[in-house]
PDB file of C-alpha atoms in Angstrom:
ATOM      1  CA  MET A   1     -24.205 -40.610  23.583  1.00 52.00           C
ATOM      2  CA  THR A   2     -21.728 -38.541  24.484  1.00 53.00           C
ATOM      3  CA  HIS A   3     -19.911 -39.163  21.538  1.00 56.00           C
ATOM      4  CA  ARG A   4     -22.193 -38.390  18.926  1.00 57.00           C
ATOM      5  CA  ASN A   5     -23.154 -35.105  19.893  1.00 57.00           C
ATOM      6  CA  THR A   6     -19.624 -34.323  19.934  1.00 56.00           C
ATOM      7  CA  MET A   7     -19.268 -35.149  16.042  1.00 56.00           C
ATOM      8  CA  PRO A   8     -21.551 -32.563  14.591  1.00 62.00           C
ATOM      9  CA  THR A   9     -19.157 -29.900  16.650  1.00 64.00           C
ATOM     10  CA  ARG A  10     -15.873 -31.557  15.459  1.00 62.00           C
ATOM     11  CA  ARG A  11     -17.156 -31.528  12.077  1.00 62.00           C
ATOM     12  CA  ARG A  12     -18.452 -28.077  12.234  1.00 59.00           C
ATOM     13  CA  LEU A  13     -14.726 -26.539  13.976  1.00 59.00           C
ATOM     14  CA  MET A  14     -12.518 -28.668  10.599  1.00 57.00           C
ATOM     15  CA  LYS A  15     -15.079 -26.605   8.631  1.00 61.00           C
ATOM     16  CA  ASP A  16     -14.321 -23.782   9.997  1.00 64.00           C
ATOM     17  CA  ARG A  17     -10.443 -24.311  10.423  1.00 62.00           C
ATOM     18  CA  ARG A  18     -10.978 -25.505   6.870  1.00 63.00           C
ATOM     19  CA  ASP A  19     -12.660 -22.175   5.620  1.00 63.00           C
ATOM     20  CA  PHE A  20     -10.194 -19.795   8.037  1.00 64.00           C
ATOM     21  CA  LEU A  21      -6.950 -21.591   6.111  1.00 61.00           C
ATOM     22  CA  ASN A  22      -8.317 -21.321   2.638  1.00 58.00           C
ATOM     23  CA  THR A  23      -9.160 -17.792   3.763  1.00 58.00           C
ATOM     24  CA  CYS A  24      -5.680 -16.770   5.047  1.00 56.00           C
ATOM     25  CA  ALA A  25      -3.723 -18.734   2.048  1.00 54.00           C
ATOM     26  CA  LEU A  26      -6.167 -16.530  -0.442  1.00 50.00           C
ATOM     27  CA  GLY A  27      -5.465 -13.001   1.333  1.00 54.00           C
ATOM     28  CA  ALA A  28      -1.407 -14.276   1.077  1.00 53.00           C
ATOM     29  CA  ALA A  29      -1.832 -15.048  -2.482  1.00 49.00           C
ATOM     30  CA  ALA A  30      -3.947 -11.206  -2.562  1.00 50.00           C
ATOM     31  CA  LEU A  31      -0.808  -9.282  -1.402  1.00 52.00           C
ATOM     32  CA  VAL A  32       2.005 -10.869  -3.450  1.00 49.00           C
ATOM     33  CA  ALA A  33      -0.101 -10.792  -6.720  1.00 46.00           C
ATOM     34  CA  PRO A  34      -0.614  -7.496  -7.395  1.00 48.00           C
ATOM     35  CA  THR A  35       3.434  -6.920  -6.623  1.00 46.00           C
ATOM     36  CA  ARG A  36       4.243  -9.213  -9.347  1.00 44.00           C
ATOM     37  CA  LEU A  37       1.896  -7.658 -11.799  1.00 42.00           C
ATOM     38  CA  MET A  38       3.146  -4.230 -10.868  1.00 44.00           C
ATOM     39  CA  ALA A  39       6.992  -5.418 -11.143  1.00 45.00           C
ATOM     40  CA  ALA A  40       5.905  -7.156 -14.569  1.00 41.00           C
ATOM     41  CA  GLY A  41       4.701  -3.793 -16.246  1.00 44.00           C
ATOM     42  CA  SER A  42       7.802  -1.975 -14.834  1.00 45.00           C
ATOM     43  CA  ASN A  43      10.275  -1.037 -17.039  1.00 45.00           C
ATOM     44  CA  ASP A  44      12.923  -1.345 -14.244  1.00 47.00           C
ATOM     45  CA  ALA A  45      13.631  -4.667 -12.682  1.00 45.00           C
ATOM     46  CA  HIS A  46      14.255  -3.337  -9.286  1.00 47.00           C
ATOM     47  CA  PRO A  47      12.217  -0.155  -8.716  1.00 50.00           C
ATOM     48  CA  SER A  48      13.187  -1.037  -5.070  1.00 49.00           C
ATOM     49  CA  ARG A  49      16.652   0.287  -5.043  1.00 50.00           C
ATOM     50  CA  LYS A  50      15.520   3.395  -6.160  1.00 66.00           C
ATOM     51  CA  LEU A  51      12.920   3.537  -2.940  1.00 86.00           C
ATOM     52  CA  SER A  52      14.533   5.159  -0.151  1.00 92.00           C
ATOM     53  CA  LYS A  53      13.969   8.032   2.244  1.00 94.00           C
ATOM     54  CA  ALA A  54      16.684   9.833   0.093  1.00 94.00           C
ATOM     55  CA  GLY A  55      15.407   9.236  -3.056  1.00 94.00           C
ATOM     56  CA  PHE A  56      12.463  10.863  -2.251  1.00 96.00           C
ATOM     57  CA  GLU A  57      13.690  13.444  -0.991  1.00 96.00           C
ATOM     58  CA  ALA A  58      15.290  14.348  -4.052  1.00 95.00           C
ATOM     59  CA  LEU A  59      11.399  14.222  -5.531  1.00 96.00           C
ATOM     60  CA  MET A  60      10.858  16.988  -3.534  1.00 98.00           C
ATOM     61  CA  ASP A  61       8.420  18.672  -5.621  1.00 98.00           C
ATOM     62  CA  ALA A  62       7.898  16.192  -8.047  1.00 97.00           C
ATOM     63  CA  ASN A  63       4.308  15.226  -9.293  1.00 97.00           C
ATOM     64  CA  PHE A  64       3.434  11.292  -9.267  1.00 97.00           C
ATOM     65  CA  ARG A  65       0.871   9.448 -11.347  1.00 96.00           C
ATOM     66  CA  CYS A  66      -2.270   8.381  -8.721  1.00 95.00           C
ATOM     67  CA  LEU A  67      -4.761   5.121 -10.480  1.00 90.00           C
ATOM     68  CA  SER A  68      -7.828   5.517  -8.457  1.00 85.00           C
ATOM     69  CA  GLY A  69     -10.176   2.841  -7.730  1.00 79.00           C
ATOM     70  CA  ARG A  70     -12.704   4.922 -10.602  1.00 81.00           C
ATOM     71  CA  GLY A  71      -9.443   3.840 -12.579  1.00 83.00           C
ATOM     72  CA  GLU A  72      -9.053   7.597 -13.155  1.00 86.00           C
ATOM     73  CA  ALA A  73      -5.040   9.016 -12.798  1.00 90.00           C
ATOM     74  CA  LEU A  74      -4.882  11.464 -10.525  1.00 93.00           C
ATOM     75  CA  ARG A  75      -1.383  13.653  -9.704  1.00 96.00           C
ATOM     76  CA  LEU A  76      -0.335  13.810  -6.526  1.00 97.00           C
ATOM     77  CA  THR A  77       2.636  16.346  -5.520  1.00 97.00           C
ATOM     78  CA  LEU A  78       5.319  15.228  -3.073  1.00 98.00           C
ATOM     79  CA  ALA A  79       5.148  18.013  -0.384  1.00 98.00           C
ATOM     80  CA  GLU A  80       7.020  16.999   2.088  1.00 97.00           C
ATOM     81  CA  VAL A  81       9.154  13.682   3.545  1.00 97.00           C
ATOM     82  CA  ARG A  82       8.531  12.865   7.040  1.00 96.00           C
ATOM     83  CA  ASP A  83      11.063  11.034   9.461  1.00 94.00           C
ATOM     84  CA  GLY A  84       9.286   7.799  11.032  1.00 93.00           C
ATOM     85  CA  PRO A  85      10.427   6.110  14.009  1.00 92.00           C
ATOM     86  CA  GLN A  86      14.167   4.582  14.001  1.00 88.00           C
ATOM     87  CA  SER A  87      14.686   0.810  14.233  1.00 88.00           C
ATOM     88  CA  PRO A  88      18.030  -0.858  13.648  1.00 91.00           C
ATOM     89  CA  GLY A  89      17.737  -1.968  10.081  1.00 90.00           C
ATOM     90  CA  LEU A  90      14.517  -0.943   9.069  1.00 92.00           C
ATOM     91  CA  GLU A  91      14.648   2.663   7.555  1.00 94.00           C
ATOM     92  CA  GLN A  92      11.235   4.347   8.589  1.00 95.00           C
ATOM     93  CA  PHE A  93       9.427   7.112   6.564  1.00 96.00           C
ATOM     94  CA  GLY A  94       6.625   8.906   5.598  1.00 97.00           C
ATOM     95  CA  LEU A  95       5.329  11.122   2.690  1.00 98.00           C
ATOM     96  CA  LEU A  96       2.948  13.718   2.154  1.00 98.00           C
ATOM     97  CA  LEU A  97       1.549  13.593  -0.708  1.00 98.00           C
ATOM     98  CA  ARG A  98      -0.635  17.690  -1.693  1.00 97.00           C
ATOM     99  CA  GLY A  99      -3.666  16.748  -4.275  1.00 93.00           C
ATOM    100  CA  THR A 100      -5.365  18.746  -6.836  1.00 88.00           C
ATOM    101  CA  ASP A 101      -8.101  20.976  -6.773  1.00 82.00           C
ATOM    102  CA  ASP A 102     -10.005  18.107  -8.302  1.00 77.00           C
ATOM    103  CA  LEU A 103      -9.203  15.834  -4.937  1.00 81.00           C
ATOM    104  CA  ALA A 104     -11.115  18.178  -2.451  1.00 77.00           C
ATOM    105  CA  ALA A 105     -14.921  17.414  -4.352  1.00 78.00           C
ATOM    106  CA  ASN A 106     -13.891  13.609  -4.837  1.00 82.00           C
ATOM    107  CA  PRO A 107     -11.297  12.503  -2.385  1.00 88.00           C
ATOM    108  CA  LEU A 108      -9.472   9.658  -2.415  1.00 92.00           C
ATOM    109  CA  THR A 109     -10.482   7.248   0.915  1.00 93.00           C
ATOM    110  CA  PRO A 110      -7.906   5.366   2.551  1.00 96.00           C
ATOM    111  CA  ALA A 111      -6.848   2.212   0.336  1.00 95.00           C
ATOM    112  CA  LEU A 112      -3.727   1.084  -1.659  1.00 95.00           C
ATOM    113  CA  TYR A 113      -3.478   2.984  -5.004  1.00 95.00           C
ATOM    114  CA  ARG A 114      -1.018   2.911  -7.436  1.00 95.00           C
ATOM    115  CA  LEU A 115       1.694   5.269  -7.579  1.00 95.00           C
ATOM    116  CA  TYR A 116       3.875   5.961 -10.738  1.00 95.00           C
ATOM    117  CA  HIS A 117       6.995   8.286 -11.313  1.00 95.00           C
ATOM    118  CA  PRO A 118       9.611   7.345 -13.447  1.00 94.00           C
ATOM    119  CA  GLU A 119      12.371   7.505 -11.151  1.00 92.00           C
ATOM    120  CA  THR A 120      10.940   5.230  -8.725  1.00 92.00           C
ATOM    121  CA  GLY A 121       8.205   2.989 -10.686  1.00 92.00           C
ATOM    122  CA  ALA A 122       4.959   1.625 -10.463  1.00 94.00           C
ATOM    123  CA  MET A 123       4.435   0.844  -6.450  1.00 93.00           C
ATOM    124  CA  LEU A 124       1.341   0.203  -4.633  1.00 94.00           C
ATOM    125  CA  VAL A 125       0.812   2.268  -1.612  1.00 95.00           C
ATOM    126  CA  HIS A 126      -1.848   2.470   1.115  1.00 97.00           C
ATOM    127  CA  LEU A 127      -2.399   6.476   1.249  1.00 97.00           C
ATOM    128  CA  THR A 128      -4.318   7.862   4.010  1.00 97.00           C
ATOM    129  CA  PRO A 129      -5.648  11.576   3.789  1.00 95.00           C
ATOM    130  CA  SER A 130      -3.902  13.530   5.932  1.00 94.00           C
ATOM    131  CA  ASP A 131      -5.804  14.964   8.735  1.00 93.00           C
ATOM    132  CA  SER A 132      -3.644  17.944   9.410  1.00 91.00           C
ATOM    133  CA  VAL A 133      -2.349  18.706   6.306  1.00 91.00           C
ATOM    134  CA  ALA A 134      -6.137  18.852   3.877  1.00 89.00           C
ATOM    135  CA  GLY A 135      -6.743  18.015   0.325  1.00 91.00           C
ATOM    136  CA  SER A 136      -3.110  15.892   1.240  1.00 96.00           C
ATOM    137  CA  TYR A 137      -2.247  12.495   1.418  1.00 97.00           C
ATOM    138  CA  ILE A 138      -0.298  10.283   3.836  1.00 98.00           C
ATOM    139  CA  ALA A 139       1.854   6.782   2.722  1.00 97.00           C
ATOM    140  CA  GLN A 140       4.496   5.395   5.455  1.00 96.00           C
ATOM    141  CA  PHE A 141       7.039   3.468   4.479  1.00 94.00           C
ATOM    142  CA  GLY A 142       9.093   0.908   6.651  1.00 92.00           C
ATOM    143  CA  LEU A 143      12.329   0.220   4.570  1.00 90.00           C
ATOM    144  CA  MET A 144      14.423  -2.855   4.794  1.00 89.00           C
ATOM    145  CA  ALA A 145      17.828  -0.694   5.419  1.00 77.00           C
TER     146      ALA A 145
END
């Protein structure tokens, strides 16, 4: 009788496990797919070669085009390149991007956005509103050195 009572539990656990694994597989595919799609549309075959702290420092005060979740093209200006934690083999830094006045009424929410500049090409970055500088956004980078 104990064996019969455990069968429904086992089936439920297997179903839960299968759902979990399927969700993980879909999540991994969703992370990789946008990167491949972005690379396919880029004129530069290897835009990541230009992504570095020094590369962004050379672009101070440059305008980046940001595609919002609503499909609008917005302008963000690179205001600051901040040092990140030091780690062997990893270059970590952050960007402070200043938004235009029209973003004050409709600020961006923390999410992935497509950011474009002719020197860097198109890239997906996670932007979060800055707590210390009103109307600005922060993007963090951790690149293999």
